[in-house]
Coordinates of C-alpha atoms and ligand atoms in Angstrom, one line a residue:
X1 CA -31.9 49.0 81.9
X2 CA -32.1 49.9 85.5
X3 CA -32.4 53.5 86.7
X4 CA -31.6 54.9 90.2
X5 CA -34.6 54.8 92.0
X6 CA -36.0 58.5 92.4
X7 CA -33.7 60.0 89.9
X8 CA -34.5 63.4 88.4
X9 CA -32.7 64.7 85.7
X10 CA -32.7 68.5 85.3
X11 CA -32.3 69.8 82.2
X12 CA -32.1 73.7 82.3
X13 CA -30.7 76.5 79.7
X14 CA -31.6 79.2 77.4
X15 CA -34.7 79.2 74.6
X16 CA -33.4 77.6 71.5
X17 CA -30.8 75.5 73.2
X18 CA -32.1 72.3 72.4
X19 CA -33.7 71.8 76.1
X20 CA -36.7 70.4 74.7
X21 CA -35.5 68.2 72.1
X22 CA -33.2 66.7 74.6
X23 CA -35.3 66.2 77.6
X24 CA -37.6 64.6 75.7
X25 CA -35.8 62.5 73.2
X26 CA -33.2 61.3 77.3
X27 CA -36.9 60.4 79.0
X28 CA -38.5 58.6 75.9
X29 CA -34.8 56.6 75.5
X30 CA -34.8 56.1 79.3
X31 CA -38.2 55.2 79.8
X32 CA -38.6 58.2 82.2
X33 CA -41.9 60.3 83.4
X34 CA -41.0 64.2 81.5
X35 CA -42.3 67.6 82.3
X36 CA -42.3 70.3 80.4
X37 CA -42.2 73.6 83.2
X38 CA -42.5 76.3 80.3
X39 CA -45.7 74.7 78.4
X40 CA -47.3 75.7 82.4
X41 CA -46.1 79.0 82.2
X42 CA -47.2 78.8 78.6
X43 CA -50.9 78.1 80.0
X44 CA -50.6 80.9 82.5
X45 CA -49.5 83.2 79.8
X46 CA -52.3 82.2 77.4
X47 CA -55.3 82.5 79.9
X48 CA -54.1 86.2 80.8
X49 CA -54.2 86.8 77.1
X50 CA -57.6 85.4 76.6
X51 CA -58.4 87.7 79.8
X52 CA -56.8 90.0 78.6
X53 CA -55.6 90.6 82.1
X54 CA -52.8 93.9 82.6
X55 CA -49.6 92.0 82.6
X56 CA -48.9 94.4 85.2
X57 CA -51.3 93.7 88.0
X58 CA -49.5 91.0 89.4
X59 CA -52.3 90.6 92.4
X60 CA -54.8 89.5 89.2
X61 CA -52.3 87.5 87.8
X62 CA -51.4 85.3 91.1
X63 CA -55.1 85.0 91.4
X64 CA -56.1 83.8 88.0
X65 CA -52.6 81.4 88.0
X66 CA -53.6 79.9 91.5
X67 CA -56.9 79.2 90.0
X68 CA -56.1 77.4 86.8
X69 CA -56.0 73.3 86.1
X70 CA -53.2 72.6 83.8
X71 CA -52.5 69.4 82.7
X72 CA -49.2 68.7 81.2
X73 CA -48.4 65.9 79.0
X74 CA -48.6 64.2 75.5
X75 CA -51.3 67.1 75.3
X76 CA -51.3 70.4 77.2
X77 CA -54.8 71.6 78.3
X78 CA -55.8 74.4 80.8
X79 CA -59.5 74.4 82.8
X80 CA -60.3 71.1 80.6
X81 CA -59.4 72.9 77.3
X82 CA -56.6 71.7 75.2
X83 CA -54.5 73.9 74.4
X84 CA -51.1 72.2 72.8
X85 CA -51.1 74.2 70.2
X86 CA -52.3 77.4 71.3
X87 CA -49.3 77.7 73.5
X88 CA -46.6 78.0 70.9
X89 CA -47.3 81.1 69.1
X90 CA -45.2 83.9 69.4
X91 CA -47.8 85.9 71.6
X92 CA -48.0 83.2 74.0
X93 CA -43.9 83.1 74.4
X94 CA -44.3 86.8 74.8
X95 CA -46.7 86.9 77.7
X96 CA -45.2 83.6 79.2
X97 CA -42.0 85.0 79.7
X98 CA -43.4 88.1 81.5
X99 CA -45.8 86.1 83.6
X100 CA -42.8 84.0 84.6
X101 CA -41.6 87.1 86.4
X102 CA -44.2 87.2 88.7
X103 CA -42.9 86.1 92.2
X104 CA -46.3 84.4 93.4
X105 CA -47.1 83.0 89.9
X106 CA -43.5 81.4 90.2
X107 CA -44.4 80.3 93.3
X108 CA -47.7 78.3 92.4
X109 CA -45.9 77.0 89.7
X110 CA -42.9 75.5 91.7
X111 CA -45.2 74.2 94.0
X112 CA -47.3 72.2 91.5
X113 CA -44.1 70.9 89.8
X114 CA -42.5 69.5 92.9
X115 CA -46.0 67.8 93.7
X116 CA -46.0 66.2 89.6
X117 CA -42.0 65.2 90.3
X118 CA -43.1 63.7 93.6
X119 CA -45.8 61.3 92.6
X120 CA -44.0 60.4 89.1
X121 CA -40.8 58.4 90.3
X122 CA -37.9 58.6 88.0
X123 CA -38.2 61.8 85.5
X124 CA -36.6 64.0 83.3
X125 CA -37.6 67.7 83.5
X126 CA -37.1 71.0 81.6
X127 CA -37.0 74.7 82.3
X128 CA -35.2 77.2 84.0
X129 CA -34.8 77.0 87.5
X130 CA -35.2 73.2 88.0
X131 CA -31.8 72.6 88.7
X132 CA -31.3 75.8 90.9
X133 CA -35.1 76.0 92.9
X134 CA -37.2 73.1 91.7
X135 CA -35.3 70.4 92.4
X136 CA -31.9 71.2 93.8
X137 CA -31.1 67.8 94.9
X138 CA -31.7 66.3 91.2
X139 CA -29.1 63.9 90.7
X140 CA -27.9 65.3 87.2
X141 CA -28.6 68.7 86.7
X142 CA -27.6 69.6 82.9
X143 CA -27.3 73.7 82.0
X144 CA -27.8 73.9 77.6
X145 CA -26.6 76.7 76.2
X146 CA -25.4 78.2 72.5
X147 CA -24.8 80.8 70.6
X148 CA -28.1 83.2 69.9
X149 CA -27.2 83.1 66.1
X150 CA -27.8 78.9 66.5
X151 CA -30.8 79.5 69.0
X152 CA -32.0 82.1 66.5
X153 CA -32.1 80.1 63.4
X154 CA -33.4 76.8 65.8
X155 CA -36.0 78.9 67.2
X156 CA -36.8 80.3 63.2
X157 CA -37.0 76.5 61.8
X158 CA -39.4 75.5 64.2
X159 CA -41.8 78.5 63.8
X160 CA -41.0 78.6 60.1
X161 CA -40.8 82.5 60.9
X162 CA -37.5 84.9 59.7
X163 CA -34.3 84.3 61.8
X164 CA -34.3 88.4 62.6
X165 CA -37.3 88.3 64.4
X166 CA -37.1 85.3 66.8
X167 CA -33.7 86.5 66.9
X168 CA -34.9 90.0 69.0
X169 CA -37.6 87.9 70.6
X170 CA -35.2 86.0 71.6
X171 CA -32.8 88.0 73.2
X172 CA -35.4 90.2 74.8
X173 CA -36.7 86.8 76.4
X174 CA -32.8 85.9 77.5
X175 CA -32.7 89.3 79.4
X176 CA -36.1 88.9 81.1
X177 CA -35.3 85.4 82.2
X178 CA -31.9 86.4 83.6
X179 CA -32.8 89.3 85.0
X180 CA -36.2 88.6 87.2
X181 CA -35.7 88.0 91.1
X182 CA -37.0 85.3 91.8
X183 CA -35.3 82.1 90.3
X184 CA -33.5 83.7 87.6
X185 CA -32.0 81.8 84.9
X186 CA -28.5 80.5 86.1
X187 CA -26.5 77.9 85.9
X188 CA -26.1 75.9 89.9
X189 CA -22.3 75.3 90.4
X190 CA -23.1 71.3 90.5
X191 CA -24.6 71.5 86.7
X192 CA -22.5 70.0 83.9
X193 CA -22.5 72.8 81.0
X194 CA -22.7 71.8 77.6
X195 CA -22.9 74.0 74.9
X196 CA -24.9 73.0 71.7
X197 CA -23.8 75.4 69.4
X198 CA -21.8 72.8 66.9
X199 CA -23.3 69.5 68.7
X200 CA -25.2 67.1 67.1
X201 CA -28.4 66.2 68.9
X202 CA -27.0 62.9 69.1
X203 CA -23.7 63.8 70.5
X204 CA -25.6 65.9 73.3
X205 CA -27.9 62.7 73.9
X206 CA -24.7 60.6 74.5
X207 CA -23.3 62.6 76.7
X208 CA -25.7 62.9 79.2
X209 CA -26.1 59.4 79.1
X210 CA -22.7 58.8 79.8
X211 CA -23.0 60.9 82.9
X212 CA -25.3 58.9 84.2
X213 CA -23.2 55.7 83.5
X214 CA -20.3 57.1 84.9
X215 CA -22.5 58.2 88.1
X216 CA -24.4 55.0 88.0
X217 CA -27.7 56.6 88.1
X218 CA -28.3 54.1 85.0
X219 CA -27.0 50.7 84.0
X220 CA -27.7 49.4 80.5
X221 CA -28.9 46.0 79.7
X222 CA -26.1 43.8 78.8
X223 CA -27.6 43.2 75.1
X224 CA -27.4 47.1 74.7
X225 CA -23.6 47.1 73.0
X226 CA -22.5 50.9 72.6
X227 CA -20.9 50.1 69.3
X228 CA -20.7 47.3 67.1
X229 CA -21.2 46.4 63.3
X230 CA -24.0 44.6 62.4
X231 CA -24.3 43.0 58.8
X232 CA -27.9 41.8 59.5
X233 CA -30.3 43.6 60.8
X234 CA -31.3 42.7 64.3
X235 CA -34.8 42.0 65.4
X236 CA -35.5 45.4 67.3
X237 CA -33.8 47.0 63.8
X238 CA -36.6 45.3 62.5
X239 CA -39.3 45.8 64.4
X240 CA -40.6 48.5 62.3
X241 CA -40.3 46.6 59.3
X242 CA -41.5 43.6 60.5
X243 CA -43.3 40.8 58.4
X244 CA -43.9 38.1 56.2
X245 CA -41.5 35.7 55.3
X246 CA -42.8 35.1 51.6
X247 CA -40.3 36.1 49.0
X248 CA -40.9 39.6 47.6
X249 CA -38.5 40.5 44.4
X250 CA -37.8 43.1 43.0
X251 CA -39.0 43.6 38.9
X252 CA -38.1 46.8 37.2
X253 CA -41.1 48.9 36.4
X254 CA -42.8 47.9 32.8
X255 CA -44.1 50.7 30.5
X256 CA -47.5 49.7 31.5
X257 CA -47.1 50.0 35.2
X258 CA -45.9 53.3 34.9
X259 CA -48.3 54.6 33.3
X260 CA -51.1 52.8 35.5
X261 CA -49.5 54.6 38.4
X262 CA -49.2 58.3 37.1
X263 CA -53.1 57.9 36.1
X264 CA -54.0 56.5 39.5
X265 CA -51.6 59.2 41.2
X266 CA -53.4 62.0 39.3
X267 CA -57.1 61.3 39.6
X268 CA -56.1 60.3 43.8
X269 CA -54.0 63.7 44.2
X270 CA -56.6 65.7 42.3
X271 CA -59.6 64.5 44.8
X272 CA -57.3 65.3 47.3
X273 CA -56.5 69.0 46.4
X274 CA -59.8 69.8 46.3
X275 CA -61.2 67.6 49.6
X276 CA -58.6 68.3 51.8
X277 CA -56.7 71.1 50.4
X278 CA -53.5 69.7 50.3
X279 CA -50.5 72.1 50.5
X280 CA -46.7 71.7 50.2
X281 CA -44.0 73.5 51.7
X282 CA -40.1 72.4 50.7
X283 CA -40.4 71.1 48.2
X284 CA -37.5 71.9 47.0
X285 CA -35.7 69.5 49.4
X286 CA -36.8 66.3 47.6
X287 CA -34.0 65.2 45.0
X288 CA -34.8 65.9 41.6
X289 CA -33.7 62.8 40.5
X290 CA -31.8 59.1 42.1
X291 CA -32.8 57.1 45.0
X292 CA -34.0 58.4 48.2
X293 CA -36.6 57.6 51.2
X294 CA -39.5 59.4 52.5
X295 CA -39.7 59.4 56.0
X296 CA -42.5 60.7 57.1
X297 CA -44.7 60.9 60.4
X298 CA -47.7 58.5 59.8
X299 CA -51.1 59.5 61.5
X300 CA -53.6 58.0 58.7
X301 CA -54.1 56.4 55.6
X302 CA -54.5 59.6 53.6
X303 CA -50.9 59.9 54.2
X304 CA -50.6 57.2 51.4
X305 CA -52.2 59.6 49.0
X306 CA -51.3 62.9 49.9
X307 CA -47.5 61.8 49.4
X308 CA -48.0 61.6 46.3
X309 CA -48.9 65.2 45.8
X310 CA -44.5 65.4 46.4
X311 CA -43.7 64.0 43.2
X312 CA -44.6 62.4 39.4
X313 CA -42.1 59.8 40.0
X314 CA -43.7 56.5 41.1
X315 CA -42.6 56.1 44.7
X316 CA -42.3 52.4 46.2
X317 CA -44.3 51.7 49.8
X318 CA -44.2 48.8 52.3
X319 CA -48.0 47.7 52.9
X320 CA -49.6 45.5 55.4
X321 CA -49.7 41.9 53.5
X322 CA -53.3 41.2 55.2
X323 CA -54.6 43.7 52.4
X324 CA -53.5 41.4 50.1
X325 CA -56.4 38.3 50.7
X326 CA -58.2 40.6 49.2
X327 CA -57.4 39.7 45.6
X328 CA -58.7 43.2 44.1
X329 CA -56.7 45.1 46.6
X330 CA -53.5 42.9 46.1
X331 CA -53.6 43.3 42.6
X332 CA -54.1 47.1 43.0
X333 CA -51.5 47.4 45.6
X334 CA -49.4 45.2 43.4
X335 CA -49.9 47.1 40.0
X336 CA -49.1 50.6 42.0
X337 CA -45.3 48.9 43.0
X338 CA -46.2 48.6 46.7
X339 CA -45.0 45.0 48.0
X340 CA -46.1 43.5 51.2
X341 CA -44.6 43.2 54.7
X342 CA -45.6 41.1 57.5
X343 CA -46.2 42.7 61.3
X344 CA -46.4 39.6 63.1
X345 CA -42.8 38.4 62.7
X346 CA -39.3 40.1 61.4
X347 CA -39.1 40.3 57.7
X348 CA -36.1 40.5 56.2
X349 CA -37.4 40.3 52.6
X350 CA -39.1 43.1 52.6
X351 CA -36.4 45.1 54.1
X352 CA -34.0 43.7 50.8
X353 CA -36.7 44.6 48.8
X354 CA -36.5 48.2 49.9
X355 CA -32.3 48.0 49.3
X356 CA -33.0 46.7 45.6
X357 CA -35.7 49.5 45.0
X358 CA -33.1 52.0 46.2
X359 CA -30.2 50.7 44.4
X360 CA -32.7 50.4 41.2
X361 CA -32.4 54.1 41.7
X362 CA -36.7 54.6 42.5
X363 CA -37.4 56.4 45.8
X364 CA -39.1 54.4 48.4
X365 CA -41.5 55.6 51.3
X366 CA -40.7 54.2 55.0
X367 CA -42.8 55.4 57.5
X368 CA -40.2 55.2 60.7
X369 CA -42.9 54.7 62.9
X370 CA -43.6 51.7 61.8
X371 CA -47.0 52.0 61.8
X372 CA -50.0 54.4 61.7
X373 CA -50.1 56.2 65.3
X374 CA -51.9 58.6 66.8
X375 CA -51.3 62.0 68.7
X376 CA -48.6 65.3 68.5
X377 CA -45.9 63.0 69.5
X378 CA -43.6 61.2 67.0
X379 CA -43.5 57.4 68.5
X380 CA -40.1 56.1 69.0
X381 CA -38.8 55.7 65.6
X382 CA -37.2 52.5 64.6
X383 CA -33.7 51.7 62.6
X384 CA -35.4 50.3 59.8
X385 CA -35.2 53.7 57.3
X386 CA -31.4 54.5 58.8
X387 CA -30.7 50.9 58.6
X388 CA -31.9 50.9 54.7
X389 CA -30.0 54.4 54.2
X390 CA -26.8 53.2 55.3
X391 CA -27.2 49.8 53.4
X392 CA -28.4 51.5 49.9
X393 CA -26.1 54.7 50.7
X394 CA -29.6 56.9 50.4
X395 CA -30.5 60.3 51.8
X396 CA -33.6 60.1 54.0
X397 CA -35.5 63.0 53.6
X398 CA -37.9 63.6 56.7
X399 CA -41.6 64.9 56.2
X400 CA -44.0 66.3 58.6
X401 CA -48.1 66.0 57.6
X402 CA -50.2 68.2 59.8
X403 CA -54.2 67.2 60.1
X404 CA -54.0 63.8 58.3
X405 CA -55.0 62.7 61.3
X406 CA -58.3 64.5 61.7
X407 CA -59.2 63.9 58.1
X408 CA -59.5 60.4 58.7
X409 CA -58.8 59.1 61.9
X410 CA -57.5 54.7 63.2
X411 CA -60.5 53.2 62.7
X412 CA -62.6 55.7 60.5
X413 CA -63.6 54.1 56.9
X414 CA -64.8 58.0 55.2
X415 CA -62.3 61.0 55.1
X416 CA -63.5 64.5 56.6
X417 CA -62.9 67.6 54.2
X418 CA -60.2 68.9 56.8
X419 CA -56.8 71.1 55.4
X420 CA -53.5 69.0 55.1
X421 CA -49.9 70.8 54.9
X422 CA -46.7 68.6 54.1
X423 CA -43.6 69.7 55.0
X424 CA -40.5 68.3 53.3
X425 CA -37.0 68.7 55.3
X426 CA -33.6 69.2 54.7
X427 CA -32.2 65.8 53.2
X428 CA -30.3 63.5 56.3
X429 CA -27.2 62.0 54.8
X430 CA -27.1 58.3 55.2
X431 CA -25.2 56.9 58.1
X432 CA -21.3 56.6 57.4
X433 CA -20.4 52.4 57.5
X434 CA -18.1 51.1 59.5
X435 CA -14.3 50.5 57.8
X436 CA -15.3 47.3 56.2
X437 CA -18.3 48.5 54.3
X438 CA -20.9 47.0 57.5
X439 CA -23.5 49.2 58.2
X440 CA -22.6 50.2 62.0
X441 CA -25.1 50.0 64.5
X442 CA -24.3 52.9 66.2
X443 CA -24.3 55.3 63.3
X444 CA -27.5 53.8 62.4
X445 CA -28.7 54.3 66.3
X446 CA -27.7 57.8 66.1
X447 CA -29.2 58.1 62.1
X448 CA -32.8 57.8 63.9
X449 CA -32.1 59.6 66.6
X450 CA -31.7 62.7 63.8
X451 CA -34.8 61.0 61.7
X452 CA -37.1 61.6 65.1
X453 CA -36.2 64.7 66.1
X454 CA -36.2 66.4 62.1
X455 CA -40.0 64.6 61.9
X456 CA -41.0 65.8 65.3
X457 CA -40.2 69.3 64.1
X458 CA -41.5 69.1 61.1
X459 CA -44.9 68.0 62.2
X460 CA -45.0 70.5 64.4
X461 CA -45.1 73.0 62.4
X462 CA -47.4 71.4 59.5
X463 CA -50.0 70.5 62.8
X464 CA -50.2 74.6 63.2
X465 CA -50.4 75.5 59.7
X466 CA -53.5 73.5 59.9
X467 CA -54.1 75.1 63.1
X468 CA -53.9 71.9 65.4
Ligands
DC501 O1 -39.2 76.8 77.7 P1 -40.3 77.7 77.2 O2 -39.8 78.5 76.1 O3 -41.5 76.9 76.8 O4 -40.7 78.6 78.4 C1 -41.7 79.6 78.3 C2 -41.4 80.7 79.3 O5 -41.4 80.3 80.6 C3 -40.0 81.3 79.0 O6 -40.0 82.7 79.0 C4 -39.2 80.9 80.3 C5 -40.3 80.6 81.3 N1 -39.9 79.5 82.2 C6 -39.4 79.8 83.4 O7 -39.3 81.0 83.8 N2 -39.1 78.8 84.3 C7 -39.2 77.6 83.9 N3 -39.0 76.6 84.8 C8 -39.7 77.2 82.6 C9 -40.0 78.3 81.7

């Protein structure tokens, strides 16, 4: 794909609107540098709290603001201090909008974010006024908007807080934002409006990029169709899933293994509860019964265990097949129904194997990652669990686990006693195939595109119930 050189892509609009979601999801399918304007206003808003700085004294405020290093990216940190998750509570919003009406606070800020667009090349960023003061010759400028019932209930999800609250918060932060002097909230005459109220994610995504097709600030790859069937999957469908070529089958579980596996399950999930105090919220969400996959965000290998804390039923996973030269471990893995996939090449087998589980009517685990990662951020998913939905005709049903991560860190052989929350989502319905009963790439392109942002939300909010 090529992308106008110097493009920035403004993305501007009120809280809840999705601004976020879609800046980020636009620069991470684009390839493109992203700022985040409010997590700086964030930081301001924090340090005067931890101050505890008069919100009023604006000469105190413009002081401590011109004095503060805030790094913003992957991780948010103020003075050195990380501070991504500190930023997000409902105090911080508070403060952060009031800060943000402080002229010479606004001004530091705007200064330090034409500086960050200036020395990052092509970029997507997101907040207020970047259409309208940061950047007025960005060469999309997009204004989000929708109704403050949606924005409410968005804004209630991702806190996991009652929709009447954020809801007042909310408003009271539309008014302020509107309604300060310098660079208030408004949409530039040159900005295309779209208004996210009944829009999928998806649908929002595809049309900013056909904006920039149709301005040719972009031009896809020729191997980058827009629409097409696909009976196979592709190599990059695969590339989550990919592996060995050996010949995995599927064998309907014995008497024997079942039992093997509710032992294993409860002596693993009771050493869990007590190490890492494992806690579940939505549970509710998983089916009580048929064929499903887990998708979940994968940041270690407890995540193997804790899953299991969702359900008795025996669910199927995908493992690495280097742990299988160890005979032990293969017979282990093997006895517990997990099956082996190969990361070196693309494996279809083990994809079929996960169709035949599903259509067995056993749930199956795919982490749509692909593989263990580290970090707040969801990776770029891959197709490989919408791929499998659409084939077996599944729901996917997205999970976040906060503070896996810092129980046993890439790398680390012994756990660390740290607290794990699970999350289960709302069920994603498989993606719809195309007329002649082939699974449709696009469907399955957009299917993931849902699948990364339910995750990213979702682990969110476990990462602060764990306080990360
Ligand atoms: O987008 P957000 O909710 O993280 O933003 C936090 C606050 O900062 C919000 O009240 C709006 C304000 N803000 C602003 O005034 N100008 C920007 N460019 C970005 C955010």
């Amino acid at each position: 794909m090529k992308v106008a050189s110097g493009l920035v892509i403004a993305i501007d609009g009120t809280s809840g609107s999705g601004k976020s979601t879609l800046a980020k999801l636009t620069a991470t399918s684009l390839s493109l540098a992203y700022l985040d304007t409010g997590a700086m206003y964030r930081c301001v808003g924090l340090k005067a709290l931890e101050e505890a700085l008069d919100l009023t004294d604006h000469d105190k405020l413009i002081e401590m603001a011109r004095g503060l290093e805030i790094q913003v990216g992957d991780r948010v940190s103020v003075d050195g201090v990380d501070v991504t998750s500190e930023i997000r509570t409902p105090q911080v919003s508070q403060a952060a909008s009031v800060v943000a009406t402080v002229a010479g606070v606004r001004e530091e800020m705007v200064s330090r974010q034409r500086s960050w667009i200036e020395a990052n090349g092509p970029c997507v960023v997101e907040g207020r006024d970047i259409g309208s003061v940061v950047w007025p010759d960005a060469q999309l400028k997009v204004f989000l908007d929708a109704s403050s019932e949606v924005r409410a209930k968005r804004r209630a999800d991702q806190l996991g807080t009652h929709q009447e609250i954020t809801g007042d918060e909310l408003r009271a932060r539309d008014l302020r934002d509107q309604g300060r002097r310098t660079s208030p909230l408004e949409k530039t005459a040159d900005s295309v409006v779209i208004d996210t109220s009944q829009m999928a994610l998806e649908d929002t995504l595809k049309r900013v990029i056909t904006y920039l097709k149709e301005r040719q600030l972009i031009e896809l790859d020729q191997d980058q169709p827009d629409d097409e069937s696909i009976d196979q999957p592709t190599q990059s469908t695969l590339t989550s899933l990919e592996g060995k070529r050996a010949k995995v089958e599927y064998r309907p579980p014995t008497k024997g293994s079942l039992v093997f596996f509710s032992v294993c399950r409860a002596i693993a999930v009771t050493i869990c509860r007590i190490y890492c105090r494992v806690s579940v919220e939505g549970r509710k969400n998983l089916p009580e019964s048929g064929p499903y996959i887990i998708a979940p965000v994968h940041r270690s290998y407890v995540d193997w265990i804790v899953l299991g804390l969702l359900t008795r039923r025996r669910i199927r996973f995908m493992a690495k097949d280097t742990l299988w030269s160890s005979r032990f471990i293969g017979w282990l893995l093997g006895a517990l129904g997990t099956f082996p996939v190969h990361r070196a090449s693309a494996d279809r087998s083990a994809l079929t194997m996960c169709v035949s589980i599903l259509k067995e009517g056993e749930p199956c685990v795919l982490f749509p990652e692909g593989q263990r990662m580290t970090g707040p951020n969801v990776a770029r998913v891959f197709d490989g669990a919408s791929y499998v939905a659409a084939k077996a005709q599944v729901p996917i049903v997205p999970v976040g686990i906060g503070g896996s991560e810092r129980v046993m860190q890439k790398g680390k052989i012994l756990p660390r006693p740290y607290k794990v929350h699970i999350i289960v989502g709302t069920p994603i319905a498989p993606p719809a195939n195309g007329k002649t009963g082939k699974v449709s790439r696009k469907a399955v392109k957009e299917s993931s595109l849902v699948v990364q942002d339910s995750i990213q939300k979702l682990f969110d909010r476990a990462q602060r119930k764990v306080g990360l």
